[in-house]
Coordinates of N, CA and C and ligand atoms in Angstrom, one line a residue:
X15 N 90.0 67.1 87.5 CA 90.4 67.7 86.2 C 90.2 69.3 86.4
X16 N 91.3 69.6 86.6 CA 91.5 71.7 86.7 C 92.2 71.8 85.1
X17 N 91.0 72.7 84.8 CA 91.4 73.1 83.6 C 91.0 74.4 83.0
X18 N 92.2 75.1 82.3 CA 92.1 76.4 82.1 C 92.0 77.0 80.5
X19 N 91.4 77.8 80.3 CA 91.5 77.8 78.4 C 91.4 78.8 78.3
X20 N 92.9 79.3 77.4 CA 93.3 80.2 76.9 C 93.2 80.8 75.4
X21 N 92.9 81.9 75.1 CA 93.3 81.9 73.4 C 92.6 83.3 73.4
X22 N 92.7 84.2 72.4 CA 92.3 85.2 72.7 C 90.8 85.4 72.4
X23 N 89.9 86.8 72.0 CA 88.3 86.4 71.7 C 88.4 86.0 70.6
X24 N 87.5 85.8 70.6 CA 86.7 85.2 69.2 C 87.6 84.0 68.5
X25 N 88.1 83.2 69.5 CA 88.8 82.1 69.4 C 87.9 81.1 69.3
X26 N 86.9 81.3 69.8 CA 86.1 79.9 69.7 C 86.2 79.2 71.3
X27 N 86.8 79.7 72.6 CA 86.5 79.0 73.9 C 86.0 79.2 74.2
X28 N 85.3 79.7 73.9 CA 83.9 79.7 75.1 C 82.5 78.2 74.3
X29 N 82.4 77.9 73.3 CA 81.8 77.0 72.5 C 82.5 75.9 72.7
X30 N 84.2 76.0 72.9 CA 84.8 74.7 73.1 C 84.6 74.0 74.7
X31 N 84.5 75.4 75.7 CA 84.4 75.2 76.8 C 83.1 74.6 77.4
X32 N 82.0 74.9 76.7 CA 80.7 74.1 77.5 C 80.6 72.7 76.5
X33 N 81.0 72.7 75.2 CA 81.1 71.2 75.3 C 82.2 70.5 75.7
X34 N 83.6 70.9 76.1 CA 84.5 69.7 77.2 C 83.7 69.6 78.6
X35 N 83.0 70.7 79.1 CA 82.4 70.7 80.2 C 81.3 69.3 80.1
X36 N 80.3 69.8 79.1 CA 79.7 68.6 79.2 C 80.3 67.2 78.6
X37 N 81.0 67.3 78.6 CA 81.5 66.0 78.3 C 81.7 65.2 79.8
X38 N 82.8 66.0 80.5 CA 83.4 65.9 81.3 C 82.6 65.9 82.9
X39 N 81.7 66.7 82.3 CA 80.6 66.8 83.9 C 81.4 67.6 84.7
X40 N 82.0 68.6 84.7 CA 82.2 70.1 85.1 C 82.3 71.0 84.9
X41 N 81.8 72.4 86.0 CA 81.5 73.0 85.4 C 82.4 74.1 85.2
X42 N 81.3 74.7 84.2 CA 81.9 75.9 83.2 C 82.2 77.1 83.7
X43 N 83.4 77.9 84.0 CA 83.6 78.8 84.6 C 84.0 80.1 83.8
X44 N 83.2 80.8 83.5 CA 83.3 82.0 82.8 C 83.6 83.1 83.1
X45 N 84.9 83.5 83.6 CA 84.4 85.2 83.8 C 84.0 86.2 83.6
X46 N 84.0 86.4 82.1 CA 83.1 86.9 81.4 C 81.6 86.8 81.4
X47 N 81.0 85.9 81.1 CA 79.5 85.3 81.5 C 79.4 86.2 83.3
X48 N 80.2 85.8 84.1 CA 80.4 86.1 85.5 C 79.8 87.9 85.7
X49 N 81.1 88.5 84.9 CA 80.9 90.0 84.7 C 79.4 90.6 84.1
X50 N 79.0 89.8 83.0 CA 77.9 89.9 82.3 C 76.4 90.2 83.3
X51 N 76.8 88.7 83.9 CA 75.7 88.3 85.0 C 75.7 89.6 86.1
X52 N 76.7 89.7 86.9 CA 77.0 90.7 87.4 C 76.0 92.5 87.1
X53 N 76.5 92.5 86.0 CA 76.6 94.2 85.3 C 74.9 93.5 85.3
X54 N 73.8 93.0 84.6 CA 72.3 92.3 84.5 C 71.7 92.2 85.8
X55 N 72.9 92.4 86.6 CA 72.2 92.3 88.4 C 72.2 93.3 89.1
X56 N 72.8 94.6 88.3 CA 73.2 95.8 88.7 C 74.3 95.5 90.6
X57 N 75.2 94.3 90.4 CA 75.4 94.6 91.8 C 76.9 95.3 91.2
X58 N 77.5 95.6 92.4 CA 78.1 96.7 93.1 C 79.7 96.2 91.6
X59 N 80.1 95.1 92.0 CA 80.7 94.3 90.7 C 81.3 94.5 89.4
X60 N 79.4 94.6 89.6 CA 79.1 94.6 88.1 C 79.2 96.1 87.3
X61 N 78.9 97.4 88.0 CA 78.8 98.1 88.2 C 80.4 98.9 87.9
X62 N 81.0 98.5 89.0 CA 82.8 98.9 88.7 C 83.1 97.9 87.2
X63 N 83.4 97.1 86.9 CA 83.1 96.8 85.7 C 82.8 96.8 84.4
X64 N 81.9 97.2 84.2 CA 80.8 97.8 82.7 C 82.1 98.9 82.6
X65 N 82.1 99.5 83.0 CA 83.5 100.9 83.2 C 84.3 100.3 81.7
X66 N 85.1 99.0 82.2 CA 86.1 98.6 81.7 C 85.9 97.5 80.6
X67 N 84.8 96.9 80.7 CA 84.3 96.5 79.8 C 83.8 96.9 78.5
X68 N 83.0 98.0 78.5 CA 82.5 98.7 77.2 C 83.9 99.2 77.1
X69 N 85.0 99.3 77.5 CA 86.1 100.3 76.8 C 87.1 98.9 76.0
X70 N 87.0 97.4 76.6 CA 87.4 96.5 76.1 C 89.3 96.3 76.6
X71 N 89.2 96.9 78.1 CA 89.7 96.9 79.0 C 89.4 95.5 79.9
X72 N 90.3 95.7 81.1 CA 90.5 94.7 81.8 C 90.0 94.5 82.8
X73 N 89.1 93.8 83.7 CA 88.8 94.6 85.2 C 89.5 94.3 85.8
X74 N 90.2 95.5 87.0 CA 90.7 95.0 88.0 C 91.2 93.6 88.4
X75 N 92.8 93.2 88.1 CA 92.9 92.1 89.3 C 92.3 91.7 90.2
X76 N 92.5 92.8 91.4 CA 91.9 91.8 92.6 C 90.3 91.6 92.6
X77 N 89.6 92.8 91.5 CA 88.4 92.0 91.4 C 87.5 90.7 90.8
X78 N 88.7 90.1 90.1 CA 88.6 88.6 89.3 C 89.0 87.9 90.1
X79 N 90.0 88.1 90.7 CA 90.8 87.3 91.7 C 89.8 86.7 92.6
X80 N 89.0 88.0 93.5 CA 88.0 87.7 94.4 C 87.1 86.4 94.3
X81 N 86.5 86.8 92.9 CA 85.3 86.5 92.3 C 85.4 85.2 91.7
X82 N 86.5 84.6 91.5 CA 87.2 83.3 91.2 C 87.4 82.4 92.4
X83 N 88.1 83.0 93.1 CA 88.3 82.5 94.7 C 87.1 81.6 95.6
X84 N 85.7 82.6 95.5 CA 84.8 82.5 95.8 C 84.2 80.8 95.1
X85 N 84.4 81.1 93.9 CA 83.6 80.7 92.8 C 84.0 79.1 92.9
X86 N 85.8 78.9 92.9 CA 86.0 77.6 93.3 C 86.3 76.7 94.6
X87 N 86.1 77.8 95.7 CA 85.6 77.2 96.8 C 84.0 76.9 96.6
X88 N 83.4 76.9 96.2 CA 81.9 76.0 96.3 C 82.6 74.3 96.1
X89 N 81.4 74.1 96.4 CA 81.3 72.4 96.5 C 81.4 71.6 95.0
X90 N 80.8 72.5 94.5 CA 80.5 72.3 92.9 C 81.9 71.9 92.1
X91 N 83.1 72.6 92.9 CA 84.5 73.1 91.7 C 85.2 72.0 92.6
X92 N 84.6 70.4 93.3 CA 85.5 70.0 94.6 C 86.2 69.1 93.2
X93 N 85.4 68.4 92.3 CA 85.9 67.5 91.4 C 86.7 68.2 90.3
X94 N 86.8 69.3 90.2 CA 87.2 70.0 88.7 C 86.6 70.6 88.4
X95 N 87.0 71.7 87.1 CA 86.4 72.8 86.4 C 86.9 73.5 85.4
X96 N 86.9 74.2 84.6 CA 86.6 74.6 83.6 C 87.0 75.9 83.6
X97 N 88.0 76.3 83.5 CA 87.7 78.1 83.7 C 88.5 78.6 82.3
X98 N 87.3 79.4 81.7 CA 87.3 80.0 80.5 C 87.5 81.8 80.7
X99 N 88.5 82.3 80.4 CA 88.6 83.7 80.1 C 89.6 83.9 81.7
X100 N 89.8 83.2 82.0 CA 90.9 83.4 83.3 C 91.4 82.4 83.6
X101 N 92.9 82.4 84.1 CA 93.5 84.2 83.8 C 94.0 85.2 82.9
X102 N 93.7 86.1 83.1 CA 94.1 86.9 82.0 C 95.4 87.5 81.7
X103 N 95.9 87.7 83.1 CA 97.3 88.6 83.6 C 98.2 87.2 83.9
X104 N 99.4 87.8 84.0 CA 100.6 86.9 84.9 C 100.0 86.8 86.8
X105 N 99.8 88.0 86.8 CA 99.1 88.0 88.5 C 97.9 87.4 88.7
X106 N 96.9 87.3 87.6 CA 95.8 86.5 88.0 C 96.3 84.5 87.9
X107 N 97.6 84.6 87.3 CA 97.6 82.9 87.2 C 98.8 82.7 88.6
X108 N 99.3 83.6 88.8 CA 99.9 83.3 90.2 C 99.5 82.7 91.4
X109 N 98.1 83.9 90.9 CA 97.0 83.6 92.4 C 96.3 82.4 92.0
X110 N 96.3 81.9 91.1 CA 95.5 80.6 90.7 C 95.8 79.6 91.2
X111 N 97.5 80.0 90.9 CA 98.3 78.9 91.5 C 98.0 78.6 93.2
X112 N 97.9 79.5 93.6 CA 97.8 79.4 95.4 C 96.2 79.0 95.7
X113 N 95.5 79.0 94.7 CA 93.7 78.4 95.2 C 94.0 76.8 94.4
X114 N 93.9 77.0 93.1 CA 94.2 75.4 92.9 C 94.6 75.8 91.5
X115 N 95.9 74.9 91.2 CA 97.1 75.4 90.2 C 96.4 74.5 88.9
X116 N 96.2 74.9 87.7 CA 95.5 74.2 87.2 C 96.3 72.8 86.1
X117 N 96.1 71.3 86.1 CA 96.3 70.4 85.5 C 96.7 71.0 84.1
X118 N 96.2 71.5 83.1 CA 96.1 71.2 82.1 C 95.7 73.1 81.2
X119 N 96.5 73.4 80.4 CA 96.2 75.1 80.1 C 96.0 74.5 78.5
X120 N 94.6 74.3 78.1 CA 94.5 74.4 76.4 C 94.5 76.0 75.6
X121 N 95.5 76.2 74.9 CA 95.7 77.1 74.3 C 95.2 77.1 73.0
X122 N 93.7 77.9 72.3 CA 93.1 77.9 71.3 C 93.6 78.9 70.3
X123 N 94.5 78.2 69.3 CA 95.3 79.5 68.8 C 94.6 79.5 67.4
X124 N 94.1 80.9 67.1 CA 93.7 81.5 65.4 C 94.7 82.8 65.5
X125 N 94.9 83.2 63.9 CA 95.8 84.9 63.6 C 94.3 85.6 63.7
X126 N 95.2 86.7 64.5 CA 94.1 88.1 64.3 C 93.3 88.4 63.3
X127 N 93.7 88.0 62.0 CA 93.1 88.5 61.2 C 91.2 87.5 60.9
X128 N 91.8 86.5 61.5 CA 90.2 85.7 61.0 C 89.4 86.3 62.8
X129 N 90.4 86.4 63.7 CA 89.4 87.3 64.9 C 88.2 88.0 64.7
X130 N 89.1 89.1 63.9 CA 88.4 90.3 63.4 C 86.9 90.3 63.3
X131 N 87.1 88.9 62.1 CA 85.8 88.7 61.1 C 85.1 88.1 61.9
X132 N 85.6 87.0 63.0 CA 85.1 85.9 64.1 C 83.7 86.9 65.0
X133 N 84.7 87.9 65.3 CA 83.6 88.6 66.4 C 83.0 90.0 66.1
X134 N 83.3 90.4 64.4 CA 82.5 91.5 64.3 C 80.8 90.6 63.6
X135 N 80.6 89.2 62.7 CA 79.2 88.7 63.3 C 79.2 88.2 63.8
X136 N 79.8 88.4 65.2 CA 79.3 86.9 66.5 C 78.0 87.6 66.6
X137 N 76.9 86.8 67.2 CA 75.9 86.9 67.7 C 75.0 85.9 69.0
X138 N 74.9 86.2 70.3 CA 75.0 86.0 71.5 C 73.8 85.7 71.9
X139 N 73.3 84.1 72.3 CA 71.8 84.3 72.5 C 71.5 85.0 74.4
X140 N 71.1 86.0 74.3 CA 70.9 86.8 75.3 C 70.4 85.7 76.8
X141 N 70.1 85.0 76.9 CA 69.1 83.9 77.5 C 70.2 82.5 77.8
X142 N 70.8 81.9 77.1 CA 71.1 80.6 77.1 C 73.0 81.2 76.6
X143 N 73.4 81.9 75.8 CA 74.7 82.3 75.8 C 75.5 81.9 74.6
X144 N 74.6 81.0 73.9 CA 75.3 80.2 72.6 C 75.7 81.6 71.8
X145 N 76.8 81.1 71.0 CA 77.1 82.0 70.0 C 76.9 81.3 68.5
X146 N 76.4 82.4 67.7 CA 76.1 82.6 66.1 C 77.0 83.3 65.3
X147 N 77.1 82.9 63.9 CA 78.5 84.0 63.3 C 76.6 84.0 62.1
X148 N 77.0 86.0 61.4 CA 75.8 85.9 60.8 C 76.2 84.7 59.2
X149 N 77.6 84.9 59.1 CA 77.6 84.3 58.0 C 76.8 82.7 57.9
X150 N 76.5 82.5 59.4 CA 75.3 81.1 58.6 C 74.0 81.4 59.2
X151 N 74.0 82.3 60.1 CA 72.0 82.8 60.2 C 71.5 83.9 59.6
X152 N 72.5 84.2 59.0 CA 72.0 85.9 58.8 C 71.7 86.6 59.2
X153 N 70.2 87.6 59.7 CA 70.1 88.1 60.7 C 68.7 87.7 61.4
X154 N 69.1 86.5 61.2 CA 67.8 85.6 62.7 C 68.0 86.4 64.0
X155 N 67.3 86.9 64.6 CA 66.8 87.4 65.9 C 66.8 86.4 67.0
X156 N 66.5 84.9 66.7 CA 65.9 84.2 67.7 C 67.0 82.8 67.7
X157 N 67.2 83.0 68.9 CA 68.3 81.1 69.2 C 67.5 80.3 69.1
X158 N 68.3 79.7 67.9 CA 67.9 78.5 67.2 C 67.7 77.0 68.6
X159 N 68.9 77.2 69.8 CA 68.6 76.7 70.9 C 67.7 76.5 71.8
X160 N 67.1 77.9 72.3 CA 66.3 77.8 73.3 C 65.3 79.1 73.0
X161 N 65.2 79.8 71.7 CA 64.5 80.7 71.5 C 64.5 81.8 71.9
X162 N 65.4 82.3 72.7 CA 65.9 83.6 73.4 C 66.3 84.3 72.1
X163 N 66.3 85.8 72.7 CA 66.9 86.9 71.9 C 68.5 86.4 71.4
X164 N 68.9 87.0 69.7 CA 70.0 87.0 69.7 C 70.6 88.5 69.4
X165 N 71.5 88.8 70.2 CA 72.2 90.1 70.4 C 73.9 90.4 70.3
X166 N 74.3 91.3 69.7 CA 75.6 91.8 69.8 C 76.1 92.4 70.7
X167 N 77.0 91.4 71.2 CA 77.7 92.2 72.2 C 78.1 93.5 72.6
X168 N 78.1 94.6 73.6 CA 78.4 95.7 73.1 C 79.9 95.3 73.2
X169 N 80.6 94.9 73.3 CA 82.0 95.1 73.0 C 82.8 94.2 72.3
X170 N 81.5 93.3 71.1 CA 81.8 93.3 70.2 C 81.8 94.2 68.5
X171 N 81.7 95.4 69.3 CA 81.8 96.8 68.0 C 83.4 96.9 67.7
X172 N 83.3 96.8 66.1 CA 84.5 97.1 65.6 C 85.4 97.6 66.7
X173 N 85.7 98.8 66.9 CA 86.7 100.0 67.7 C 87.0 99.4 69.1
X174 N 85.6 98.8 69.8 CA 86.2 97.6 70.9 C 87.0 96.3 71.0
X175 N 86.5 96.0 69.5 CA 87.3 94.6 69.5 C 88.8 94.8 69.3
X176 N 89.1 96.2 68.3 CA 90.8 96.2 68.3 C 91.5 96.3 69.6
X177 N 90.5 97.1 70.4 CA 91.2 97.0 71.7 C 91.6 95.7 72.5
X178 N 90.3 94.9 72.2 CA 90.6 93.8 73.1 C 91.4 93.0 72.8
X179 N 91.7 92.9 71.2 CA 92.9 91.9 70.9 C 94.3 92.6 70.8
X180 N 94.2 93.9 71.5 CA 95.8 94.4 71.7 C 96.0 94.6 73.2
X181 N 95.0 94.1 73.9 CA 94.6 93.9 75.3 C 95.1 92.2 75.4
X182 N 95.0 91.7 74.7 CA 95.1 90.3 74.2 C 96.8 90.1 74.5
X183 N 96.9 90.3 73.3 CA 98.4 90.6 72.8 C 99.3 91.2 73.7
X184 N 99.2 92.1 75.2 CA 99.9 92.7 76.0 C 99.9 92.1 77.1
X185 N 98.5 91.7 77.3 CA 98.7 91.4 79.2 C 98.2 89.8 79.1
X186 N 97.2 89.2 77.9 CA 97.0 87.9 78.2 C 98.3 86.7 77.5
X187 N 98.6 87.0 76.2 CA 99.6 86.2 75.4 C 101.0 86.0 76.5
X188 N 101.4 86.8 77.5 CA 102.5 86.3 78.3 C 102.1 84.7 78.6
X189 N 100.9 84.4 79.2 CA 100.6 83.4 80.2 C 100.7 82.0 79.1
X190 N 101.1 82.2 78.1 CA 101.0 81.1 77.0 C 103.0 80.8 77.5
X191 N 103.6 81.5 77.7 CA 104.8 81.2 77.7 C 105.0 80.8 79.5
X192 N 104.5 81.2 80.0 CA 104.2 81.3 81.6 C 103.6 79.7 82.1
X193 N 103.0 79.0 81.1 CA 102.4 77.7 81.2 C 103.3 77.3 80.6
X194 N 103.7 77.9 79.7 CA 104.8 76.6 78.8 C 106.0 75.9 79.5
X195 N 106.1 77.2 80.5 CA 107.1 76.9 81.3 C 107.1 76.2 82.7
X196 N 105.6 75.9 83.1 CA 105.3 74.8 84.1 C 105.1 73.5 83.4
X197 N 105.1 73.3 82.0 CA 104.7 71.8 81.4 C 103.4 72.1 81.2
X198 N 103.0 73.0 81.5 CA 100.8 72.2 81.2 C 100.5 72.9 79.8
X199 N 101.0 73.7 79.1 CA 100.3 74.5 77.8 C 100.1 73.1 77.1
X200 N 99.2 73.0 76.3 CA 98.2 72.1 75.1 C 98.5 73.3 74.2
X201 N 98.8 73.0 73.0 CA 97.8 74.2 71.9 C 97.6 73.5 71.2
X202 N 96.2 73.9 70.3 CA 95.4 73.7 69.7 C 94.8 74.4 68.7
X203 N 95.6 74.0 67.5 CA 94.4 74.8 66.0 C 93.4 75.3 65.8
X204 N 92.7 76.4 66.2 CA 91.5 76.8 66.1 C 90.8 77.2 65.0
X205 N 91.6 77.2 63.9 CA 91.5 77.7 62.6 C 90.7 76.5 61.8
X206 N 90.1 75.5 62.5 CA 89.5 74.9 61.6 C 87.5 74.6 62.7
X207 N 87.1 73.6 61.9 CA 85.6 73.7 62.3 C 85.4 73.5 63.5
X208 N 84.6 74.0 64.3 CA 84.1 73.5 65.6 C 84.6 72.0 66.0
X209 N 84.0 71.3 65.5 CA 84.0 69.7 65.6 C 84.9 69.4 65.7
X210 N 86.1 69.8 64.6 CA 87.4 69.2 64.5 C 88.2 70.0 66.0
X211 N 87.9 71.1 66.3 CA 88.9 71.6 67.3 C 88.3 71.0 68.5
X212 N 87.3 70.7 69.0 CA 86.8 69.9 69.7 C 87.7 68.5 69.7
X213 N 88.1 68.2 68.6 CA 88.5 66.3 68.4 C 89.7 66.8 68.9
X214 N 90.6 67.7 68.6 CA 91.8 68.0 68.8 C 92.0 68.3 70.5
X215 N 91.2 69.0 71.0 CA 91.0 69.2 72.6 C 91.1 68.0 72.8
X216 N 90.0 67.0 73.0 CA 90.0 66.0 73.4 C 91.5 64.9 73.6
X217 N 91.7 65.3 72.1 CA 93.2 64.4 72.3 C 94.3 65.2 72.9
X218 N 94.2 66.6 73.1 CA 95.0 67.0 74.2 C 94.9 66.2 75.8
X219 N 93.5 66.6 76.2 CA 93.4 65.9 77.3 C 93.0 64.4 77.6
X220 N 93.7 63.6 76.6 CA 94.0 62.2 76.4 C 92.5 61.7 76.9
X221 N 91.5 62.2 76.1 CA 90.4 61.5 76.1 C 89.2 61.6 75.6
Ligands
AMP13 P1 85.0 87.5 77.6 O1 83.6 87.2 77.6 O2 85.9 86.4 78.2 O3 85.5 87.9 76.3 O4 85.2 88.8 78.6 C1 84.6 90.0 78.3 C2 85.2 91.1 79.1 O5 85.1 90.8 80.5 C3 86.7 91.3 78.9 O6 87.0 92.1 77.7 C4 87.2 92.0 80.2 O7 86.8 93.3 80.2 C5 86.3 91.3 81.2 N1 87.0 90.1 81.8 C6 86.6 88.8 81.6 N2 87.5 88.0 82.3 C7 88.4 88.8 82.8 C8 89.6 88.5 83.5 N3 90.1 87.3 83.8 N4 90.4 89.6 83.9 C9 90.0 90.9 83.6 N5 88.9 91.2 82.9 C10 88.1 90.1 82.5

């Protein structure tokens, strides 16, 4: 099971992605989380990165490319996997194509305008990665999961987020037509509750 999920931020994939993961017993492949980890480890990476990231920019191709490559050659990605936030570009799904072309592209579609609201109160447990909107914690400090700090992204600040979803809109929304055109795009409603777009995934991937 190679699987890829698409939709832009504050769509809700990354919450859809570790529960198909566990469902499914594969893992979760983030590049984002990846970059995060990265930039927290001060390596070299992470470092060219943060650059493009606080600006809500893109990083480098061949530096996702790399770092993906790597990622699904482990032993871990031999059964299938999960890759959330890539690819982003037409050129990063090319190269996808030539490591391992992915089965199945779920496309998690919401309008920009509930984005907006989605990720100016997302809230990130620093520790464990879950996300929180404040409209149902308010301003709890502490994951209700595993008790780690809860934090705001820095590039979920207003002024970063317009960028990211017109960063969205230019170089990632091609790959929605780009799949459609190999047979594998799913799309899927995002506009409604967690649980239900979950039920709806699932009956994408007929199970
Ligand atoms: P995410 O957590 O998926 O929203 O990613 C956060 C940021 O990491 C993005 O705004 C980009 O700057 C960077 N990033 C993550 N995945 C990619 C990718 N596939 N290509 C380029 N940049 C990426």
């Amino acid at each position: 099971m190679k699987l890829v999920f698409l939709g832009p931020p504050g769509a809700g994939k990354g919450t859809q992605a570790s529960m198909v993961c566990q469902r499914f017993a594969i893992p979760h492949i983030s590049t984002g989380d990846m970059l995060r980890a990265a930039i927290a480890n001060g390596t070299e990476t992470g470092m060219k990165a943060k650059v493009f990231m606080d600006r809500g920019q893109l990083v480098p191709d061949e530096v996702l490319i790399e770092m993906v490559r790597e990622r699904l050659n482990e032993k871990e990605c031999e059964k299938g996997f999960l890759l959330d936030g890539f690819p982003r570009t037409v050129d990063q799904a090319e190269a996808l194509e030539g490591i391992a072309a992915p089965d199945v592209v779920v496309d998690v579609d919401v309008a920009d305008e509930k984005l907006l609201d989605r990720l100016t109160g997302r809230r990130v447990c620093e520790k464990c990665g879950e996300s929180f909107h404040v409209a149902k914690i308010g301003d709890a400090k502490v994951c209700s999961h595993c008790g780690g700090t809860l934090i705001q992204r820095d590039d979920d600040k207003p002024a970063t987020i317009r960028n990211r979803l017109d960063v969205y809109h230019r170089q990632t929304a091609p790959l929605i037509d780009y799949y459609r055109g190999k047979g594998a795009l799913r799309t899927v409603d995002g506009d409604q509750t967690p649980e239900k777009v979950f039920e709806a995934i699932l009956v994408v991937l007929g199970g």
